[in-house]
mmCIF file of C-alpha atoms and ligand atoms in Angstrom:
data_model
loop_
_atom_site.group_PDB
_atom_site.id
_atom_site.type_symbol
_atom_site.label_atom_id
_atom_site.label_comp_id
_atom_site.label_asym_id
_atom_site.label_seq_id
_atom_site.Cartn_x
_atom_site.Cartn_y
_atom_site.Cartn_z
ATOM 1 C CA UNK A 103 -95.534 -23.270 -6.095
ATOM 2 C CA UNK A 104 -99.199 -21.616 -6.572
ATOM 3 C CA UNK A 105 -101.301 -22.805 -9.178
ATOM 4 C CA UNK A 106 -104.246 -19.927 -9.655
ATOM 5 C CA UNK A 107 -104.835 -20.813 -13.598
ATOM 6 C CA UNK A 108 -107.334 -22.996 -13.460
ATOM 7 C CA UNK A 109 -109.721 -21.215 -16.415
ATOM 8 C CA UNK A 110 -107.366 -22.586 -18.300
ATOM 9 C CA UNK A 111 -107.050 -26.105 -17.075
ATOM 10 C CA UNK A 112 -107.752 -27.468 -13.554
ATOM 11 C CA UNK A 113 -105.476 -29.022 -11.368
ATOM 12 C CA UNK A 114 -104.180 -31.229 -9.621
ATOM 13 C CA UNK A 115 -107.064 -33.390 -10.717
ATOM 14 C CA UNK A 116 -108.380 -35.832 -8.087
ATOM 15 C CA UNK A 117 -106.309 -38.665 -7.335
ATOM 16 C CA UNK A 118 -109.108 -41.141 -8.530
ATOM 17 C CA UNK A 119 -108.864 -39.547 -11.658
ATOM 18 C CA UNK A 120 -105.692 -40.289 -12.427
ATOM 19 C CA UNK A 121 -106.089 -43.749 -11.286
ATOM 20 C CA UNK A 122 -108.424 -44.442 -13.514
ATOM 21 C CA UNK A 123 -106.367 -43.507 -15.808
ATOM 22 C CA UNK A 124 -103.451 -45.500 -15.299
ATOM 23 C CA UNK A 125 -105.744 -48.424 -14.557
ATOM 24 C CA UNK A 126 -106.798 -48.151 -18.172
ATOM 25 C CA UNK A 127 -103.684 -48.325 -19.529
ATOM 26 C CA UNK A 128 -101.475 -50.843 -17.385
ATOM 27 C CA UNK A 129 -104.548 -53.219 -17.150
ATOM 28 C CA UNK A 130 -107.061 -52.598 -19.712
ATOM 29 C CA UNK A 131 -105.757 -50.584 -22.643
ATOM 30 C CA UNK A 132 -107.710 -52.741 -25.861
ATOM 31 C CA UNK A 133 -109.897 -50.429 -28.457
ATOM 32 C CA UNK A 134 -113.754 -49.768 -28.008
ATOM 33 C CA UNK A 135 -115.532 -52.090 -30.317
ATOM 34 C CA UNK A 136 -113.161 -53.184 -31.987
ATOM 35 C CA UNK A 137 -112.126 -56.434 -30.942
ATOM 36 C CA UNK A 138 -113.737 -59.606 -29.852
ATOM 37 C CA UNK A 139 -115.161 -60.170 -26.575
ATOM 38 C CA UNK A 140 -111.946 -60.633 -24.314
ATOM 39 C CA UNK A 141 -112.258 -59.625 -20.810
ATOM 40 C CA UNK A 142 -110.194 -56.288 -21.676
ATOM 41 C CA UNK A 143 -112.234 -55.396 -24.837
ATOM 42 C CA UNK A 144 -115.533 -55.782 -22.164
ATOM 43 C CA UNK A 145 -113.795 -53.547 -19.865
ATOM 44 C CA UNK A 146 -113.043 -51.141 -22.424
ATOM 45 C CA UNK A 147 -116.696 -50.670 -23.155
ATOM 46 C CA UNK A 148 -117.647 -51.035 -19.412
ATOM 47 C CA UNK A 149 -116.174 -47.517 -19.125
ATOM 48 C CA UNK A 150 -117.413 -45.803 -22.000
ATOM 49 C CA UNK A 151 -121.063 -46.793 -21.527
ATOM 50 C CA UNK A 152 -120.659 -45.986 -18.356
ATOM 51 C CA UNK A 153 -118.903 -42.682 -18.797
ATOM 52 C CA UNK A 154 -121.846 -41.956 -21.506
ATOM 53 C CA UNK A 155 -124.267 -42.632 -18.592
ATOM 54 C CA UNK A 156 -122.472 -40.867 -15.772
ATOM 55 C CA UNK A 157 -122.372 -37.502 -18.563
ATOM 56 C CA UNK A 158 -125.864 -38.131 -19.490
ATOM 57 C CA UNK A 159 -127.184 -38.433 -15.515
ATOM 58 C CA UNK A 160 -124.677 -35.337 -14.762
ATOM 59 C CA UNK A 161 -125.915 -32.292 -17.557
ATOM 60 C CA UNK A 162 -129.681 -33.846 -17.578
ATOM 61 C CA UNK A 163 -129.429 -35.845 -20.988
ATOM 62 C CA UNK A 164 -132.694 -36.014 -22.915
ATOM 63 C CA UNK A 165 -134.791 -38.965 -22.831
ATOM 64 C CA UNK A 166 -134.320 -39.911 -19.586
ATOM 65 C CA UNK A 167 -130.705 -39.355 -19.666
ATOM 66 C CA UNK A 168 -130.418 -41.547 -22.800
ATOM 67 C CA UNK A 169 -126.583 -42.535 -22.883
ATOM 68 C CA UNK A 170 -126.982 -42.585 -27.220
ATOM 69 C CA UNK A 171 -127.287 -38.983 -26.840
ATOM 70 C CA UNK A 172 -123.978 -38.206 -25.407
ATOM 71 C CA UNK A 173 -121.257 -38.038 -28.000
ATOM 72 C CA UNK A 174 -117.822 -37.728 -27.177
ATOM 73 C CA UNK A 175 -115.140 -35.065 -28.832
ATOM 74 C CA UNK A 176 -111.409 -34.448 -27.602
ATOM 75 C CA UNK A 177 -112.382 -31.092 -25.718
ATOM 76 C CA UNK A 178 -115.134 -28.512 -26.042
ATOM 77 C CA UNK A 179 -113.697 -26.880 -29.560
ATOM 78 C CA UNK A 180 -114.368 -29.808 -31.467
ATOM 79 C CA UNK A 181 -117.464 -30.044 -29.560
ATOM 80 C CA UNK A 182 -118.602 -26.626 -31.145
ATOM 81 C CA UNK A 183 -117.257 -27.445 -34.292
ATOM 82 C CA UNK A 184 -119.102 -30.698 -34.693
ATOM 83 C CA UNK A 185 -122.305 -28.903 -33.943
ATOM 84 C CA UNK A 186 -121.644 -25.504 -35.897
ATOM 85 C CA UNK A 187 -120.164 -26.292 -38.395
ATOM 86 C CA UNK A 188 -122.571 -29.519 -38.949
ATOM 87 C CA UNK A 189 -125.556 -27.377 -38.508
ATOM 88 C CA UNK A 190 -124.618 -24.410 -40.118
ATOM 89 C CA UNK A 191 -125.104 -23.542 -44.174
ATOM 90 C CA UNK A 192 -124.757 -20.720 -46.874
ATOM 91 C CA UNK A 193 -128.262 -18.748 -46.090
ATOM 92 C CA UNK A 194 -128.411 -19.465 -42.659
ATOM 93 C CA UNK A 195 -128.383 -16.891 -39.643
ATOM 94 C CA UNK A 196 -127.007 -17.456 -36.356
ATOM 95 C CA UNK A 197 -126.657 -15.222 -33.488
ATOM 96 C CA UNK A 198 -123.762 -15.095 -30.427
ATOM 97 C CA UNK A 199 -122.555 -11.862 -27.969
ATOM 98 C CA UNK A 200 -119.894 -10.420 -27.777
ATOM 99 C CA UNK A 201 -118.504 -12.462 -24.662
ATOM 100 C CA UNK A 202 -117.205 -15.443 -26.828
ATOM 101 C CA UNK A 203 -114.366 -17.322 -27.263
ATOM 102 C CA UNK A 204 -112.286 -17.979 -30.439
ATOM 103 C CA UNK A 205 -113.982 -21.418 -29.824
ATOM 104 C CA UNK A 206 -116.857 -20.495 -30.975
ATOM 105 C CA UNK A 207 -116.059 -17.009 -32.752
ATOM 106 C CA UNK A 208 -113.286 -18.268 -35.406
ATOM 107 C CA UNK A 209 -115.979 -21.340 -36.465
ATOM 108 C CA UNK A 210 -118.751 -18.782 -37.268
ATOM 109 C CA UNK A 211 -116.331 -16.568 -38.831
ATOM 110 C CA UNK A 212 -115.200 -19.523 -41.278
ATOM 111 C CA UNK A 213 -118.904 -20.262 -41.557
ATOM 112 C CA UNK A 214 -118.896 -16.386 -42.000
ATOM 113 C CA UNK A 215 -116.931 -16.479 -45.218
ATOM 114 C CA UNK A 216 -119.575 -19.305 -46.663
ATOM 115 C CA UNK A 217 -122.284 -17.292 -46.996
ATOM 116 C CA UNK A 218 -123.403 -17.864 -42.961
ATOM 117 C CA UNK A 219 -124.827 -14.575 -41.202
ATOM 118 C CA UNK A 220 -124.264 -13.793 -37.918
ATOM 119 C CA UNK A 221 -125.610 -11.789 -35.116
ATOM 120 C CA UNK A 222 -124.250 -10.136 -32.118
ATOM 121 C CA UNK A 223 -125.807 -9.375 -28.799
ATOM 122 C CA UNK A 224 -123.413 -6.853 -27.156
ATOM 123 C CA UNK A 225 -122.901 -6.922 -23.124
ATOM 124 C CA UNK A 226 -122.413 -4.747 -20.864
ATOM 125 C CA UNK A 227 -118.866 -3.700 -19.309
ATOM 126 C CA UNK A 228 -118.602 -6.078 -16.829
ATOM 127 C CA UNK A 229 -119.510 -8.643 -19.831
ATOM 128 C CA UNK A 230 -123.268 -9.440 -19.214
ATOM 129 C CA UNK A 231 -125.633 -10.475 -21.845
ATOM 130 C CA UNK A 232 -129.182 -9.154 -21.131
ATOM 131 C CA UNK A 233 -131.937 -11.277 -21.941
ATOM 132 C CA UNK A 234 -133.964 -8.999 -23.307
ATOM 133 C CA UNK A 235 -131.825 -7.874 -25.379
ATOM 134 C CA UNK A 236 -131.770 -11.524 -27.084
ATOM 135 C CA UNK A 237 -135.508 -11.259 -27.561
ATOM 136 C CA UNK A 238 -135.155 -7.920 -29.335
ATOM 137 C CA UNK A 239 -132.370 -9.311 -31.755
ATOM 138 C CA UNK A 240 -134.522 -12.596 -32.349
ATOM 139 C CA UNK A 241 -137.486 -10.540 -32.553
ATOM 140 C CA UNK A 242 -136.056 -8.238 -35.786
ATOM 141 C CA UNK A 243 -135.030 -10.848 -37.832
ATOM 142 C CA UNK A 244 -135.071 -15.061 -38.015
ATOM 143 C CA UNK A 245 -132.165 -16.514 -36.788
ATOM 144 C CA UNK A 246 -131.874 -20.057 -37.223
ATOM 145 C CA UNK A 247 -129.435 -20.786 -33.925
ATOM 146 C CA UNK A 248 -128.208 -18.865 -31.450
ATOM 147 C CA UNK A 249 -124.939 -19.953 -29.682
ATOM 148 C CA UNK A 250 -122.932 -18.638 -26.273
ATOM 149 C CA UNK A 251 -120.984 -19.285 -23.432
ATOM 150 C CA UNK A 252 -122.361 -20.136 -19.643
ATOM 151 C CA UNK A 253 -119.739 -17.614 -18.056
ATOM 152 C CA UNK A 254 -116.767 -15.858 -19.324
ATOM 153 C CA UNK A 255 -112.891 -17.207 -19.253
ATOM 154 C CA UNK A 256 -111.898 -13.772 -19.302
ATOM 155 C CA UNK A 257 -113.846 -11.846 -16.008
ATOM 156 C CA UNK A 258 -115.929 -14.851 -14.717
ATOM 157 C CA UNK A 259 -119.600 -13.575 -15.811
ATOM 158 C CA UNK A 260 -122.645 -15.819 -15.258
ATOM 159 C CA UNK A 261 -124.892 -15.357 -18.607
ATOM 160 C CA UNK A 262 -128.306 -15.582 -17.264
ATOM 161 C CA UNK A 263 -129.216 -18.825 -19.184
ATOM 162 C CA UNK A 264 -132.407 -19.643 -18.004
ATOM 163 C CA UNK A 265 -133.720 -16.644 -19.481
ATOM 164 C CA UNK A 266 -131.422 -16.736 -22.517
ATOM 165 C CA UNK A 267 -133.218 -20.618 -22.973
ATOM 166 C CA UNK A 268 -137.154 -19.434 -21.912
ATOM 167 C CA UNK A 269 -136.594 -16.992 -25.147
ATOM 168 C CA UNK A 270 -135.448 -19.464 -27.436
ATOM 169 C CA UNK A 271 -137.947 -22.023 -26.615
ATOM 170 C CA UNK A 272 -140.720 -19.261 -27.069
ATOM 171 C CA UNK A 273 -139.263 -18.497 -30.605
ATOM 172 C CA UNK A 274 -138.324 -22.206 -31.382
ATOM 173 C CA UNK A 275 -134.693 -21.538 -32.054
ATOM 174 C CA UNK A 276 -132.307 -24.241 -31.036
ATOM 175 C CA UNK A 277 -129.683 -22.916 -28.522
ATOM 176 C CA UNK A 278 -125.946 -23.899 -27.724
ATOM 177 C CA UNK A 279 -124.606 -23.885 -24.630
ATOM 178 C CA UNK A 280 -120.662 -24.184 -24.419
ATOM 179 C CA UNK A 281 -120.085 -24.954 -20.764
ATOM 180 C CA UNK A 282 -116.215 -24.522 -20.492
ATOM 181 C CA UNK A 283 -116.525 -22.539 -17.632
ATOM 182 C CA UNK A 284 -119.132 -23.598 -15.170
ATOM 183 C CA UNK A 285 -119.558 -27.423 -16.098
ATOM 184 C CA UNK A 286 -118.895 -28.942 -12.398
ATOM 185 C CA UNK A 287 -119.411 -25.684 -10.638
ATOM 186 C CA UNK A 288 -123.039 -24.455 -11.780
ATOM 187 C CA UNK A 289 -125.335 -27.835 -12.050
ATOM 188 C CA UNK A 290 -126.891 -27.482 -15.646
ATOM 189 C CA UNK A 291 -130.199 -30.176 -17.182
ATOM 190 C CA UNK A 292 -130.031 -29.538 -20.682
ATOM 191 C CA UNK A 293 -132.995 -31.175 -21.051
ATOM 192 C CA UNK A 294 -135.053 -28.565 -17.738
ATOM 193 C CA UNK A 295 -133.487 -25.635 -20.961
ATOM 194 C CA UNK A 296 -134.658 -27.330 -23.709
ATOM 195 C CA UNK A 297 -130.981 -26.385 -25.071
ATOM 196 C CA UNK A 298 -130.905 -28.246 -28.030
ATOM 197 C CA UNK A 299 -127.008 -29.559 -27.761
ATOM 198 C CA UNK A 300 -124.996 -28.217 -24.533
ATOM 199 C CA UNK A 301 -120.949 -28.885 -25.000
ATOM 200 C CA UNK A 302 -118.883 -29.808 -22.685
ATOM 201 C CA UNK A 303 -114.607 -29.967 -22.010
ATOM 202 C CA UNK A 304 -113.006 -32.367 -19.828
ATOM 203 C CA UNK A 305 -110.372 -30.648 -19.022
ATOM 204 C CA UNK A 306 -112.031 -27.684 -16.539
ATOM 205 C CA UNK A 307 -113.774 -27.693 -13.403
ATOM 206 C CA UNK A 308 -115.439 -31.669 -14.515
ATOM 207 C CA UNK A 309 -112.090 -32.655 -13.072
ATOM 208 C CA UNK A 310 -110.917 -34.990 -16.063
ATOM 209 C CA UNK A 311 -107.816 -35.371 -18.247
ATOM 210 C CA UNK A 312 -106.837 -33.234 -21.219
ATOM 211 C CA UNK A 313 -107.996 -34.693 -24.767
ATOM 212 C CA UNK A 314 -111.988 -35.382 -23.108
ATOM 213 C CA UNK A 315 -114.880 -33.490 -23.899
ATOM 214 C CA UNK A 316 -118.171 -33.969 -25.246
ATOM 215 C CA UNK A 317 -121.947 -33.224 -26.234
ATOM 216 C CA UNK A 318 -125.553 -33.389 -24.711
ATOM 217 C CA UNK A 319 -127.951 -33.376 -27.437
ATOM 218 C CA UNK A 320 -131.522 -33.269 -28.532
ATOM 219 C CA UNK A 321 -132.216 -36.401 -30.486
ATOM 220 C CA UNK A 322 -134.255 -33.929 -33.100
ATOM 221 C CA UNK A 323 -131.830 -31.394 -33.217
ATOM 222 C CA UNK A 324 -128.755 -34.486 -34.037
ATOM 223 C CA UNK A 325 -130.728 -35.775 -36.698
ATOM 224 C CA UNK A 326 -130.489 -32.170 -38.424
ATOM 225 C CA UNK A 327 -126.598 -32.212 -37.873
ATOM 226 C CA UNK A 328 -123.679 -33.486 -41.064
ATOM 227 C CA UNK A 329 -121.120 -35.321 -39.113
ATOM 228 C CA UNK A 330 -118.028 -33.244 -38.886
ATOM 229 C CA UNK A 331 -116.251 -36.129 -39.283
ATOM 230 C CA UNK A 332 -116.224 -39.711 -40.747
ATOM 231 C CA UNK A 333 -115.007 -42.922 -40.982
ATOM 232 C CA UNK A 334 -114.564 -46.241 -39.120
ATOM 233 C CA UNK A 335 -116.760 -46.777 -36.230
ATOM 234 C CA UNK A 336 -116.279 -50.222 -34.903
ATOM 235 C CA UNK A 337 -119.868 -50.693 -35.960
ATOM 236 C CA UNK A 338 -121.490 -50.872 -39.427
ATOM 237 C CA UNK A 339 -118.419 -52.436 -40.963
ATOM 238 C CA UNK A 340 -120.382 -53.686 -44.511
ATOM 239 C CA UNK A 341 -121.222 -50.093 -45.181
ATOM 240 C CA UNK A 342 -119.032 -47.747 -47.122
ATOM 241 C CA UNK A 343 -120.990 -45.040 -45.699
ATOM 242 C CA UNK A 344 -121.573 -43.365 -42.402
ATOM 243 C CA UNK A 345 -124.151 -44.323 -40.042
ATOM 244 C CA UNK A 346 -127.182 -42.673 -39.185
ATOM 245 C CA UNK A 347 -127.389 -44.363 -35.648
ATOM 246 C CA UNK A 348 -125.921 -42.569 -32.342
ATOM 247 C CA UNK A 349 -123.486 -42.096 -31.005
ATOM 248 C CA UNK A 350 -121.507 -44.034 -33.912
ATOM 249 C CA UNK A 351 -122.625 -40.945 -36.211
ATOM 250 C CA UNK A 352 -120.698 -38.690 -34.775
ATOM 251 C CA UNK A 353 -117.655 -40.676 -33.200
ATOM 252 C CA UNK A 354 -115.713 -41.985 -35.924
ATOM 253 C CA UNK A 355 -111.858 -42.984 -34.911
ATOM 254 C CA UNK A 356 -110.353 -44.724 -31.918
ATOM 255 C CA UNK A 357 -111.000 -42.097 -28.912
ATOM 256 C CA UNK A 358 -109.506 -41.061 -26.211
ATOM 257 C CA UNK A 359 -109.880 -43.976 -24.151
ATOM 258 C CA UNK A 360 -107.671 -43.534 -21.070
ATOM 259 C CA UNK A 361 -108.688 -39.811 -20.877
ATOM 260 C CA UNK A 362 -112.556 -41.179 -21.189
ATOM 261 C CA UNK A 363 -111.535 -43.734 -18.253
ATOM 262 C CA UNK A 364 -110.250 -40.334 -16.212
ATOM 263 C CA UNK A 365 -113.142 -38.581 -16.767
ATOM 264 C CA UNK A 366 -115.399 -41.873 -15.954
ATOM 265 C CA UNK A 367 -113.608 -41.437 -12.037
ATOM 266 C CA UNK A 368 -114.102 -37.401 -12.536
ATOM 267 C CA UNK A 369 -117.465 -37.532 -12.633
ATOM 268 C CA UNK A 370 -117.606 -40.279 -9.756
ATOM 269 C CA UNK A 371 -115.580 -37.634 -7.346
ATOM 270 C CA UNK A 372 -117.796 -34.686 -8.290
ATOM 271 C CA UNK A 373 -121.100 -36.363 -7.697
ATOM 272 C CA UNK A 374 -119.580 -37.318 -4.287
ATOM 273 C CA UNK A 375 -118.767 -34.203 -3.257
ATOM 274 C CA UNK A 376 -121.870 -32.666 -4.931
ATOM 275 C CA UNK A 377 -121.709 -29.577 -6.831
ATOM 276 C CA UNK A 378 -122.952 -27.272 -3.678
ATOM 277 C CA UNK A 379 -120.447 -28.182 -1.623
ATOM 278 C CA UNK A 380 -117.819 -27.284 -5.143
ATOM 279 C CA UNK A 381 -119.380 -23.949 -5.969
ATOM 280 C CA UNK A 382 -119.744 -23.031 -2.788
ATOM 281 C CA UNK A 383 -115.904 -23.471 -1.819
ATOM 282 C CA UNK A 384 -115.080 -22.059 -5.036
ATOM 283 C CA UNK A 385 -117.222 -19.016 -3.338
ATOM 284 C CA UNK A 386 -115.457 -18.369 -0.604
ATOM 285 C CA UNK A 387 -111.968 -18.799 -2.104
ATOM 286 C CA UNK A 388 -113.312 -16.410 -4.775
ATOM 287 C CA UNK A 389 -114.842 -13.942 -1.944
ATOM 288 C CA UNK A 390 -111.105 -14.076 0.023
ATOM 289 C CA UNK A 391 -109.061 -13.480 -3.059
ATOM 290 C CA UNK A 392 -111.740 -10.169 -4.256
ATOM 291 C CA UNK A 393 -111.336 -8.462 -1.036
ATOM 292 C CA UNK A 394 -107.615 -9.496 -0.762
ATOM 293 C CA UNK A 395 -107.738 -7.596 -4.336
ATOM 294 C CA UNK A 396 -109.114 -4.641 -3.405
ATOM 295 C CA UNK A 397 -106.178 -3.674 -1.248
ATOM 296 C CA UNK A 398 -103.910 -3.281 -3.847
ATOM 297 C CA UNK A 399 -103.699 0.320 -5.270
ATOM 298 C CA UNK A 400 -104.063 0.841 -8.749
ATOM 299 C CA UNK A 401 -105.602 -2.758 -9.661
ATOM 300 C CA UNK A 402 -108.508 -2.137 -12.149
ATOM 301 C CA UNK A 403 -110.689 -5.148 -11.608
ATOM 302 C CA UNK A 404 -112.687 -6.008 -15.030
ATOM 303 C CA UNK A 405 -116.721 -7.606 -14.102
ATOM 304 C CA UNK A 406 -118.315 -7.338 -11.038
ATOM 305 C CA UNK A 407 -116.885 -6.279 -7.519
ATOM 306 C CA UNK A 408 -118.490 -9.394 -5.851
ATOM 307 C CA UNK A 409 -118.524 -13.553 -6.180
ATOM 308 C CA UNK A 410 -122.692 -12.794 -7.163
ATOM 309 C CA UNK A 411 -123.168 -13.780 -10.599
ATOM 310 C CA UNK A 412 -119.443 -14.986 -11.048
ATOM 311 C CA UNK A 413 -117.287 -17.969 -10.814
ATOM 312 C CA UNK A 414 -113.963 -17.359 -9.570
ATOM 313 C CA UNK A 415 -112.788 -16.174 -12.844
ATOM 314 C CA UNK A 416 -110.532 -12.660 -12.212
ATOM 315 C CA UNK A 417 -109.388 -10.039 -14.682
ATOM 316 C CA UNK A 418 -107.903 -7.361 -14.189
ATOM 317 C CA UNK A 419 -105.305 -4.733 -14.771
ATOM 318 C CA UNK A 420 -102.728 -2.485 -12.450
ATOM 319 C CA UNK A 421 -102.331 0.972 -13.427
ATOM 320 C CA UNK A 422 -98.536 1.615 -15.282
ATOM 321 C CA UNK A 423 -97.737 -2.321 -16.096
ATOM 322 C CA UNK A 424 -97.865 -4.464 -18.560
ATOM 323 C CA UNK A 425 -99.640 -7.877 -17.523
ATOM 324 C CA UNK A 426 -97.438 -9.864 -19.268
ATOM 325 C CA UNK A 427 -94.928 -8.804 -17.364
ATOM 326 C CA UNK A 428 -96.399 -8.817 -14.387
ATOM 327 C CA UNK A 429 -97.381 -12.434 -15.041
ATOM 328 C CA UNK A 430 -94.023 -13.395 -15.580
ATOM 329 C CA UNK A 431 -92.596 -11.934 -12.334
ATOM 330 C CA UNK A 432 -95.621 -13.866 -10.881
ATOM 331 C CA UNK A 433 -93.871 -17.219 -12.262
ATOM 332 C CA UNK A 434 -90.658 -16.189 -11.003
ATOM 333 C CA UNK A 435 -91.823 -16.094 -7.377
ATOM 334 C CA UNK A 436 -94.022 -19.252 -8.059
ATOM 335 C CA UNK A 437 -97.474 -18.054 -9.028
ATOM 336 C CA UNK A 438 -98.652 -19.128 -12.370
ATOM 337 C CA UNK A 439 -101.236 -16.948 -13.949
ATOM 338 C CA UNK A 440 -102.853 -16.104 -17.507
ATOM 339 C CA UNK A 441 -101.771 -11.965 -18.932
ATOM 340 C CA UNK A 442 -102.536 -11.219 -22.226
ATOM 341 C CA UNK A 443 -106.161 -11.968 -24.473
ATOM 342 C CA UNK A 444 -106.975 -15.480 -23.354
ATOM 343 C CA UNK A 445 -108.454 -16.488 -26.730
ATOM 344 C CA UNK A 446 -111.302 -13.984 -26.313
ATOM 345 C CA UNK A 447 -110.891 -10.511 -28.439
ATOM 346 C CA UNK A 448 -114.606 -9.477 -28.602
ATOM 347 C CA UNK A 449 -114.390 -10.117 -24.928
ATOM 348 C CA UNK A 450 -111.692 -7.888 -24.544
ATOM 349 C CA UNK A 451 -113.095 -5.165 -26.552
ATOM 350 C CA UNK A 452 -116.580 -5.598 -24.591
ATOM 351 C CA UNK A 453 -114.502 -4.700 -21.169
ATOM 352 C CA UNK A 454 -112.241 -2.408 -22.391
ATOM 353 C CA UNK A 455 -108.888 -4.097 -22.366
ATOM 354 C CA UNK A 456 -108.582 -4.412 -25.605
ATOM 355 C CA UNK A 457 -105.489 -4.569 -26.928
ATOM 356 C CA UNK A 458 -103.268 -4.824 -24.216
ATOM 357 C CA UNK A 459 -105.899 -7.861 -22.350
ATOM 358 C CA UNK A 460 -105.065 -8.193 -18.481
ATOM 359 C CA UNK A 461 -103.556 -10.713 -16.383
ATOM 360 C CA UNK A 462 -105.634 -13.873 -14.982
ATOM 361 C CA UNK A 463 -106.281 -14.988 -11.562
ATOM 362 C CA UNK A 464 -107.913 -18.334 -11.167
ATOM 363 C CA UNK A 465 -108.512 -20.433 -8.615
ATOM 364 C CA UNK A 466 -110.140 -23.890 -8.140
ATOM 365 C CA UNK A 467 -111.168 -25.947 -5.701
ATOM 366 C CA UNK A 468 -107.747 -27.167 -4.374
ATOM 367 C CA UNK A 469 -106.690 -24.035 -4.253
ATOM 368 C CA UNK A 470 -106.116 -22.827 0.011
ATOM 369 C CA UNK A 471 -106.753 -19.761 1.178
ATOM 370 C CA UNK A 472 -102.630 -19.349 2.135
ATOM 371 C CA UNK A 473 -101.520 -19.304 -1.436
ATOM 372 C CA UNK A 474 -103.773 -16.318 -2.238
ATOM 373 C CA UNK A 475 -101.730 -14.855 0.512
ATOM 374 C CA UNK A 476 -99.220 -15.629 -0.745
ATOM 375 C CA UNK A 477 -100.242 -14.619 -4.428
ATOM 376 C CA UNK A 478 -101.130 -11.001 -3.216
ATOM 377 C CA UNK A 479 -97.448 -10.511 -1.087
ATOM 378 C CA UNK A 480 -96.176 -11.875 -4.614
ATOM 379 C CA UNK A 481 -97.989 -9.303 -6.245
ATOM 380 C CA UNK A 482 -96.926 -6.387 -4.362
ATOM 381 C CA UNK A 483 -92.987 -7.679 -4.260
ATOM 382 C CA UNK A 484 -93.490 -7.509 -8.603
ATOM 383 C CA UNK A 485 -95.201 -4.578 -8.161
ATOM 384 C CA UNK A 486 -92.444 -2.870 -6.385
HETATM 385 C C1 PLP B 1164 -115.486 -20.188 -22.848
HETATM 386 C C2 PLP B 1164 -114.990 -21.446 -23.204
HETATM 387 N N1 PLP B 1164 -114.757 -21.982 -23.846
HETATM 388 C C3 PLP B 1164 -113.987 -22.592 -25.170
HETATM 389 C C4 PLP B 1164 -113.310 -23.307 -24.457
HETATM 390 C C5 PLP B 1164 -111.854 -23.595 -25.121
HETATM 391 O O1 PLP B 1164 -111.604 -25.141 -24.652
HETATM 392 P P1 PLP B 1164 -111.038 -26.358 -24.897
HETATM 393 O O2 PLP B 1164 -109.779 -25.911 -25.879
HETATM 394 O O3 PLP B 1164 -111.237 -27.360 -23.888
HETATM 395 O O4 PLP B 1164 -111.626 -26.837 -26.480
HETATM 396 C C6 PLP B 1164 -112.817 -22.255 -23.514
HETATM 397 C C7 PLP B 1164 -111.250 -22.712 -23.065
HETATM 398 O O5 PLP B 1164 -110.642 -21.978 -22.194
HETATM 399 C C8 PLP B 1164 -113.423 -21.550 -22.402
HETATM 400 O O6 PLP B 1164 -113.318 -21.039 -21.194
#
């Protein structure tokens, strides 16, 4: 079996991540801030703080990577909902792009029905956003927020986030970044970019367990966001109102503690390997895949045709074939991919692959070139 669906979630996970989850469940297992000072209680608090410190450092958090400015969530969908629904109000305007995942578009469409205005910057046919188009849009009307993904989950195109961030800084418009596809592959520094919120998910290239994610906040922005969920925080228990203090403000209810233990260990794994090494390996595998794919007749690749400016997330169709049937045939031969629309109808419309979608193949850090050879052979067989 070859797993080529790492854009959905990475697999396998590093062994240390699995061991950390297991160790927490076997030997730890206490709740956080909801016990006494037993060793197990302290162990849980240490793991959470440790992971918060590592997340803040990993993403270049504000105020010398203050861990208090990290919020844990269940995934980036929750992170984006916390930010968008907590900040945008009737009469406000938000600018986004034509390449967004429904994790951005669905909260925005729901907010639109409550009176929030949405502006959209269109990408070109490779799925690339041009910074001058963002500049033009921001100059044409007053926007209260910009939200965009760092890279497409459909065709892997990486957006010019540095240029967009500079434009947002010049105009003092808060920028929120969806790093679902890039966190753990491309180095990011939230405070250098001046991001108001960097949203991340733990289970993709960060190599953590499913059910983990978070937000790296700029303090002044976090102060202007209302919490989406309120409830017990294990702190300020004399109050029936939500604490204003971070990180409690956005973290009501028992967190995914086994998941955070795994994510904590995943940060160590990433730091040990180094993002440059990880990025280079993924680029090399991606280039190998692209060259092999080009040799198959009738392939229509969406997005950029070499590895410059993209991730190894490949969407393509084969002339005259249904991508769902191809994915089914491939899976019967042991190759896991993802067909269809990838929760991103707008991106597929931009790329000209709506409504049929595309077959998405996404090798990961652990993918071997021999698996790519196997996949190409299997694709030829299914096409026959
Ligand atoms: C660009 C992008 N944003 C958001 C998401 C949603 O991620 P999650 O399901 O972890 O919330 C994904 C997942 O595929 C994605 O690729």
